Coordinates of C-alpha atoms in Angstrom, one line a residue:
M1 CA 0.1 0.1 -0.2
S2 CA 1.1 3.2 -0.9
E3 CA 1.5 6.4 1.1
D4 CA -1.1 7.9 -0.7
S5 CA -3.4 5.0 -0.2
S6 CA -2.9 4.7 3.5
L7 CA -3.4 8.7 3.7
S8 CA -6.7 8.1 1.9
L9 CA -7.6 5.4 3.7
C10 CA -7.1 7.1 7.1
N11 CA -9.1 9.8 5.4
R12 CA -12.1 7.3 5.1
L13 CA -11.8 5.7 8.2
Q14 CA -11.4 9.2 10.1
R15 CA -14.8 10.0 8.1
F16 CA -16.5 7.3 8.9
S17 CA -15.5 7.5 12.5
T18 CA -17.1 10.6 13.1
R19 CA -20.2 9.3 12.1
I20 CA -20.3 6.6 15.0
P21 CA -22.0 7.8 18.5
S22 CA -18.9 7.8 21.1
G23 CA -19.6 5.6 24.3
D24 CA -19.6 2.2 22.8
P25 CA -22.6 1.4 21.4
P26 CA -24.3 -2.1 21.7
G27 CA -22.1 -4.3 18.6
L28 CA -19.1 -2.3 18.8
S29 CA -16.5 -2.7 21.5
C30 CA -15.1 0.8 20.6
A31 CA -15.1 3.7 18.5
F32 CA -11.8 4.5 16.3
R33 CA -10.0 7.5 15.4
V34 CA -7.1 7.4 12.8
R35 CA -4.6 9.7 12.3
P36 CA -1.1 9.6 10.1
S37 CA 1.8 8.3 12.1
R38 CA 4.7 10.0 12.7
R39 CA 6.5 6.8 12.8
P40 CA 8.5 6.1 9.7
T41 CA 7.3 2.4 10.5
A42 CA 3.8 2.6 10.4
L43 CA 1.4 3.7 8.2
C44 CA -1.1 4.9 10.4
W45 CA -2.4 4.9 14.4
V46 CA -5.9 3.2 15.0
W47 CA -6.9 5.1 18.6
G48 CA -9.4 2.3 20.5
R49 CA -11.5 4.6 22.7
S50 CA -13.4 2.6 25.4
A51 CA -14.5 3.4 29.0
E52 CA -11.5 1.4 30.5
R53 CA -8.6 2.4 28.1
R54 CA -7.5 4.0 25.5
E55 CA -4.5 2.5 23.6
A56 CA -2.8 3.3 20.3
V57 CA -2.1 0.1 17.6
P58 CA 0.4 0.6 15.0
C59 CA -1.1 -0.9 12.0
R60 CA 0.1 -1.6 8.1
G61 CA -0.5 -3.3 5.0
R62 CA -3.3 -6.2 4.8
T63 CA -4.3 -5.9 8.8
L64 CA -5.0 -2.0 7.9
R65 CA -6.8 -3.0 4.5
E66 CA -8.7 -5.7 6.5
M67 CA -9.7 -3.1 9.2
A68 CA -10.8 -0.6 7.2
K69 CA -12.9 -3.3 5.0
N70 CA -15.0 -4.6 8.1
L71 CA -15.4 -1.0 9.5
L72 CA -16.5 0.8 6.2
T73 CA -18.6 -2.4 5.2
T74 CA -20.0 -3.8 8.1
S75 CA -20.3 -1.3 11.4
S76 CA -21.1 1.7 9.4
L77 CA -24.3 0.2 7.7
S78 CA -25.2 -1.8 11.0
V79 CA -24.2 0.1 14.0
R80 CA -24.9 3.7 12.7
T81 CA -28.4 2.7 11.6
K82 CA -29.0 0.9 14.7
L83 CA -28.3 3.7 16.8
L84 CA -30.3 6.2 15.0
H85 CA -33.6 4.0 15.5
Q86 CA -32.7 2.7 19.1
T87 CA -35.0 4.1 21.6
G88 CA -33.4 5.9 23.9
A89 CA -30.0 6.7 22.1
S90 CA -28.7 9.7 23.0
L91 CA -25.8 11.5 21.6
Y92 CA -23.8 12.4 24.8
N93 CA -22.4 10.2 27.4
T94 CA -19.8 9.9 30.2
S95 CA -17.2 9.1 27.5
H96 CA -18.1 13.2 26.9
G97 CA -18.0 14.2 30.6
F98 CA -21.6 14.2 30.3
H99 CA -23.2 12.8 33.7
E100 CA -27.1 12.8 33.3
E101 CA -27.9 12.2 36.9
E102 CA -25.9 15.4 38.1
V103 CA -27.5 17.6 35.6
K104 CA -31.0 16.2 36.5
K105 CA -30.1 16.9 40.5
K106 CA -29.1 20.8 39.2
L107 CA -32.0 21.3 37.1
Q108 CA -34.6 19.7 39.8
Q109 CA -33.3 23.0 41.9
F110 CA -35.6 25.4 39.7
P111 CA -38.9 24.5 39.6
G112 CA -41.9 26.2 37.8
G113 CA -44.4 25.6 35.2
S114 CA -44.7 22.4 33.4
I115 CA -44.7 19.8 30.3
D116 CA -48.4 18.9 29.7
L117 CA -49.1 16.0 26.9
Q118 CA -52.8 15.2 25.9
K119 CA -52.9 11.6 23.4
E120 CA -56.0 11.6 21.5
D121 CA -57.6 9.0 20.2
S122 CA -57.0 10.3 16.6
G123 CA -53.6 9.4 17.4
I124 CA -52.1 13.1 17.8
G125 CA -50.6 13.9 20.5
I126 CA -50.6 17.7 22.1
L127 CA -47.8 18.9 24.1
T128 CA -48.3 22.2 26.1
L129 CA -45.2 24.3 27.6
N130 CA -47.0 25.7 30.2
N131 CA -45.5 28.6 32.3
P132 CA -47.3 31.4 31.2
S133 CA -46.3 33.6 34.0
K134 CA -43.0 33.6 32.3
M135 CA -43.7 33.6 29.0
N136 CA -43.5 29.7 29.0
A137 CA -40.0 29.8 29.5
F138 CA -38.3 26.5 30.4
S139 CA -37.2 26.1 33.9
G140 CA -35.3 23.5 35.1
V141 CA -38.1 21.2 36.1
M142 CA -39.8 21.6 32.6
M143 CA -36.5 20.8 31.1
L144 CA -36.6 17.5 32.8
Q145 CA -40.1 16.7 32.1
L146 CA -39.5 17.5 28.6
L147 CA -37.5 14.2 28.8
E148 CA -40.0 12.5 30.4
K149 CA -42.6 13.0 27.9
V150 CA -40.4 12.4 25.1
I151 CA -39.7 8.9 26.7
E152 CA -43.3 8.6 27.0
L153 CA -44.0 9.5 23.1
E154 CA -41.1 6.9 22.3
N155 CA -43.4 4.3 23.6
W156 CA -46.8 5.5 22.4
T157 CA -47.1 3.0 19.6
E158 CA -50.5 4.1 18.7
G159 CA -49.2 7.9 17.7
K160 CA -49.0 9.3 14.2
G161 CA -48.9 13.3 14.8
L162 CA -47.6 16.0 17.5
I163 CA -48.6 19.1 18.2
V164 CA -46.2 21.4 20.4
R165 CA -47.6 24.8 21.5
G166 CA -47.4 27.1 24.4
A167 CA -50.3 27.9 26.8
K168 CA -52.0 31.3 26.8
N169 CA -51.3 32.5 23.3
T170 CA -47.6 32.5 23.6
F171 CA -45.1 29.6 22.2
S172 CA -41.7 30.2 24.7
S173 CA -39.4 32.7 25.9
G174 CA -36.6 30.1 26.0
S175 CA -34.8 29.4 29.1
D176 CA -35.8 30.7 32.7
L177 CA -33.4 33.2 33.5
N178 CA -33.3 32.4 37.2
A179 CA -31.8 28.8 36.0
V180 CA -29.4 30.6 33.4
K181 CA -28.2 32.8 36.1
S182 CA -27.1 30.1 38.6
L183 CA -26.1 27.9 36.1
G184 CA -23.0 30.3 35.2
T185 CA -20.1 28.5 34.3
P186 CA -18.7 27.2 30.9
E187 CA -18.9 23.9 32.4
D188 CA -22.7 24.3 33.3
G189 CA -23.6 25.8 30.0
M190 CA -21.9 22.5 28.2
A191 CA -23.5 20.4 30.5
L192 CA -27.1 21.8 29.9
C193 CA -26.2 21.9 26.1
M194 CA -25.9 18.5 26.1
F195 CA -28.6 17.7 27.9
M196 CA -30.8 19.5 25.8
Q197 CA -29.6 18.7 22.8
N198 CA -30.0 14.9 24.0
T199 CA -33.5 15.3 24.3
L200 CA -34.3 17.1 21.3
T201 CA -32.6 14.9 19.1
R202 CA -34.7 12.2 20.8
F203 CA -37.5 14.1 20.0
M204 CA -36.6 15.0 16.2
R205 CA -36.2 11.3 16.0
L206 CA -39.6 10.3 17.0
P207 CA -41.9 8.2 14.9
L208 CA -44.3 10.9 14.7
I209 CA -45.0 13.9 12.4
S210 CA -44.4 16.8 14.4
V211 CA -45.5 20.3 13.8
A212 CA -45.0 23.4 16.1
L213 CA -47.9 25.7 16.7
I214 CA -46.4 29.2 17.2
Q215 CA -48.9 31.8 18.9
G216 CA -47.2 35.0 19.8
R217 CA -43.5 34.6 20.5
A218 CA -40.4 31.9 20.1
L219 CA -37.5 33.1 21.3
G220 CA -34.1 31.8 21.8
G221 CA -34.8 28.1 23.1
G222 CA -38.4 28.2 22.6
A223 CA -37.2 29.4 18.7
E224 CA -34.7 26.5 18.5
F225 CA -37.4 24.0 19.9
T226 CA -39.5 24.7 16.9
T227 CA -36.6 23.7 14.8
A228 CA -36.7 20.1 16.1
C229 CA -40.1 19.7 14.4
D230 CA -40.8 18.6 11.1
F231 CA -43.3 21.3 10.3
R232 CA -44.0 24.9 11.8
L233 CA -47.7 26.7 11.7
M234 CA -47.7 30.7 12.6
T235 CA -50.5 32.5 13.4
A236 CA -50.6 36.0 11.9
E237 CA -49.3 38.2 14.5
S238 CA -46.5 35.7 15.8
E239 CA -42.7 35.8 15.8
I240 CA -39.8 33.7 15.7
R241 CA -36.7 35.1 16.9
F242 CA -33.2 33.7 17.7
V243 CA -31.6 36.2 20.2
H244 CA -29.0 34.4 21.4
K245 CA -26.2 36.6 20.1
E246 CA -28.0 39.6 21.9
M247 CA -27.4 37.2 25.3
G248 CA -23.8 36.8 24.1
I249 CA -24.1 33.5 23.3
I250 CA -25.2 30.9 20.4
P251 CA -27.8 28.4 20.0
S252 CA -27.1 25.4 22.2
W253 CA -30.1 23.0 21.9
G254 CA -29.3 22.2 18.3
G255 CA -31.0 25.3 16.8
A256 CA -28.3 26.4 14.5
A257 CA -27.6 23.0 12.9
R258 CA -31.1 22.2 12.2
L259 CA -32.1 25.9 11.1
V260 CA -29.3 25.4 8.7
E261 CA -31.1 22.4 7.1
I262 CA -34.6 24.1 7.1
I263 CA -33.8 27.1 5.4
G264 CA -29.9 26.8 4.3
S265 CA -26.8 28.3 5.4
R266 CA -26.6 31.7 4.0
Q267 CA -30.6 32.4 5.5
A268 CA -29.7 30.8 8.4
L269 CA -26.4 33.2 9.1
K270 CA -28.6 36.2 8.6
V271 CA -31.2 35.4 11.0
L272 CA -28.6 34.2 13.9
S273 CA -26.3 36.9 13.2
G274 CA -29.0 39.7 13.0
A275 CA -31.0 38.2 15.6
L276 CA -33.6 38.7 13.0
K277 CA -37.5 39.3 13.9
L278 CA -39.1 36.8 11.5
D279 CA -42.8 37.7 11.5
S280 CA -45.2 35.3 9.9
K281 CA -44.9 36.8 6.2
K282 CA -41.1 37.0 6.6
A283 CA -40.8 33.2 8.0
L284 CA -42.9 32.0 5.1
N285 CA -40.8 33.9 2.6
I286 CA -37.7 32.1 3.6
G287 CA -39.5 28.7 3.9
M288 CA -39.4 28.4 8.0
V289 CA -43.2 27.6 8.0
E290 CA -45.5 25.9 6.1
E291 CA -48.4 28.1 6.7
V292 CA -50.0 31.0 8.5
L293 CA -53.2 30.1 10.2
Q294 CA -56.3 32.4 9.7
S295 CA -57.4 32.3 13.1
S296 CA -55.4 34.2 16.4
D297 CA -57.6 32.6 19.1
E298 CA -55.7 29.7 20.9
T299 CA -58.5 27.1 20.8
A300 CA -59.5 27.9 17.2
C301 CA -56.1 27.8 15.8
L302 CA -55.4 24.8 17.7
G303 CA -58.1 23.1 15.6
E304 CA -56.5 24.6 12.6
A305 CA -53.5 23.1 13.2
Q306 CA -55.1 19.5 13.8
E307 CA -56.8 19.6 10.6
W308 CA -53.9 20.9 8.5
L309 CA -51.9 17.7 10.2
K310 CA -54.5 15.1 9.7
Q311 CA -53.8 15.4 5.7
F312 CA -50.8 14.1 6.7
I313 CA -51.4 11.0 9.3
R314 CA -54.3 9.4 7.5
G315 CA -53.6 5.8 7.4
P316 CA -52.5 3.4 10.2
P317 CA -49.7 4.2 12.9
E318 CA -47.4 1.3 11.7
V319 CA -47.2 2.8 7.7
I320 CA -47.2 6.6 9.4
R321 CA -44.3 5.5 11.8
A322 CA -42.2 3.7 9.3
L323 CA -42.6 6.7 6.9
K324 CA -41.1 9.2 9.6
R325 CA -38.7 7.0 10.5
S326 CA -37.4 6.4 6.4
V327 CA -37.4 10.2 6.3
S328 CA -35.0 10.6 9.3
S329 CA -32.8 8.1 8.3
G330 CA -32.7 9.8 4.7
K331 CA -32.0 13.2 6.3
E332 CA -29.5 11.8 8.7
L333 CA -27.5 8.7 7.4
C334 CA -25.6 8.6 4.4
L335 CA -27.2 6.8 1.2
E336 CA -26.3 3.5 1.3
E337 CA -27.2 3.3 5.3
A338 CA -30.7 5.1 4.6
L339 CA -31.3 2.3 1.6
Q340 CA -30.7 -0.4 3.9
T341 CA -33.1 1.2 6.5
E342 CA -35.4 2.0 4.2
K343 CA -35.2 -2.3 3.0
D344 CA -35.8 -3.0 6.7
L345 CA -38.8 -0.6 7.1
L346 CA -40.3 -2.0 4.3
G347 CA -40.2 -5.5 5.8
T348 CA -42.5 -4.1 9.0
V349 CA -45.5 -3.2 6.6
W350 CA -45.0 -5.1 3.5
G351 CA -47.7 -7.9 3.3
G352 CA -49.0 -6.3 6.9
P353 CA -53.0 -5.6 7.2
A354 CA -52.9 -2.2 5.4
N355 CA -50.7 -3.5 2.4
K356 CA -53.6 -6.8 2.0
E357 CA -56.5 -4.3 2.5
A358 CA -55.4 -1.7 0.1
I359 CA -54.3 -4.8 -2.6
A360 CA -57.9 -6.1 -1.8
R361 CA -59.5 -2.7 -3.1
K362 CA -58.1 -3.2 -6.1
G363 CA -56.8 0.6 -6.5
K364 CA -54.2 3.1 -6.0
F365 CA -54.6 6.6 -6.7
N366 CA -58.3 7.0 -7.8
K367 CA -59.4 9.5 -4.6

């Protein structure tokens, strides 16, 4: 193997390794990091990371080629895909210095408000951010309750859709400043960042088609939460604003990365660096929202949002959920992994009750 070939292989392994979440996922004893060796006798170093040890193993020739083949053709197609759809899989764990129980104890110190979940027979869930005295700002307890509700939704097998809204005609003003002031160190900030990124990534991967119903204002963390939903609907007088720059920080709940996916990097940079106020017209023009609702009344616009969502969740839960998982795979995985996931998901519905019933009707698109 030439030096150029070894460097190319190292680069491919490095790109592969960045797709594997850290922390010894099931079926993989360690994650790998590859870099060109400074020693003339070895082509590269493979760093094995595990909870017990870190070690560097010099590799060359056939050994490296075999390792590369196994990693690139087996692990990347199985472990990463399984992790995407594994219930409860998180981005961060102790290997990143993230200790969830310690973070939970800190957040428990900041009470106020609640996260309420109503599950309807139609298969639509309604998740309400309920802290109206503070414009539905997230207290520490609300952050904990959000994780609890996400776990509940992960196990709601009859669910097909979800609407996220704020109480009393406003969405959310982000984090409660009382908690923010008390968690003032960089370590506290990063721990909270990892907790909320874990929670909202699990939320985003729910096999439910989700809609943020934006009434009033969605500011800071509230604006970030809207980006974790599949769709966004606004009332005419509502507003979205990423105010992080004005607070001397950047988005930390995954909002910047998701915003780029929704409106593109150029528009995202304008919205974030300008701390722009996105009224309903502007948000619609840049593709941030799908539709501006007719009503501004709290009850009436919830009804509008439900009717809007129903057009996308008609059908049996297993089909809607498989469709959502398939789209999530296409968004997060490379093409080959996404195609294999699509194949696996097809196996859960092909020949199933809904498929057989449709075939028995002897019709496809005649409605």
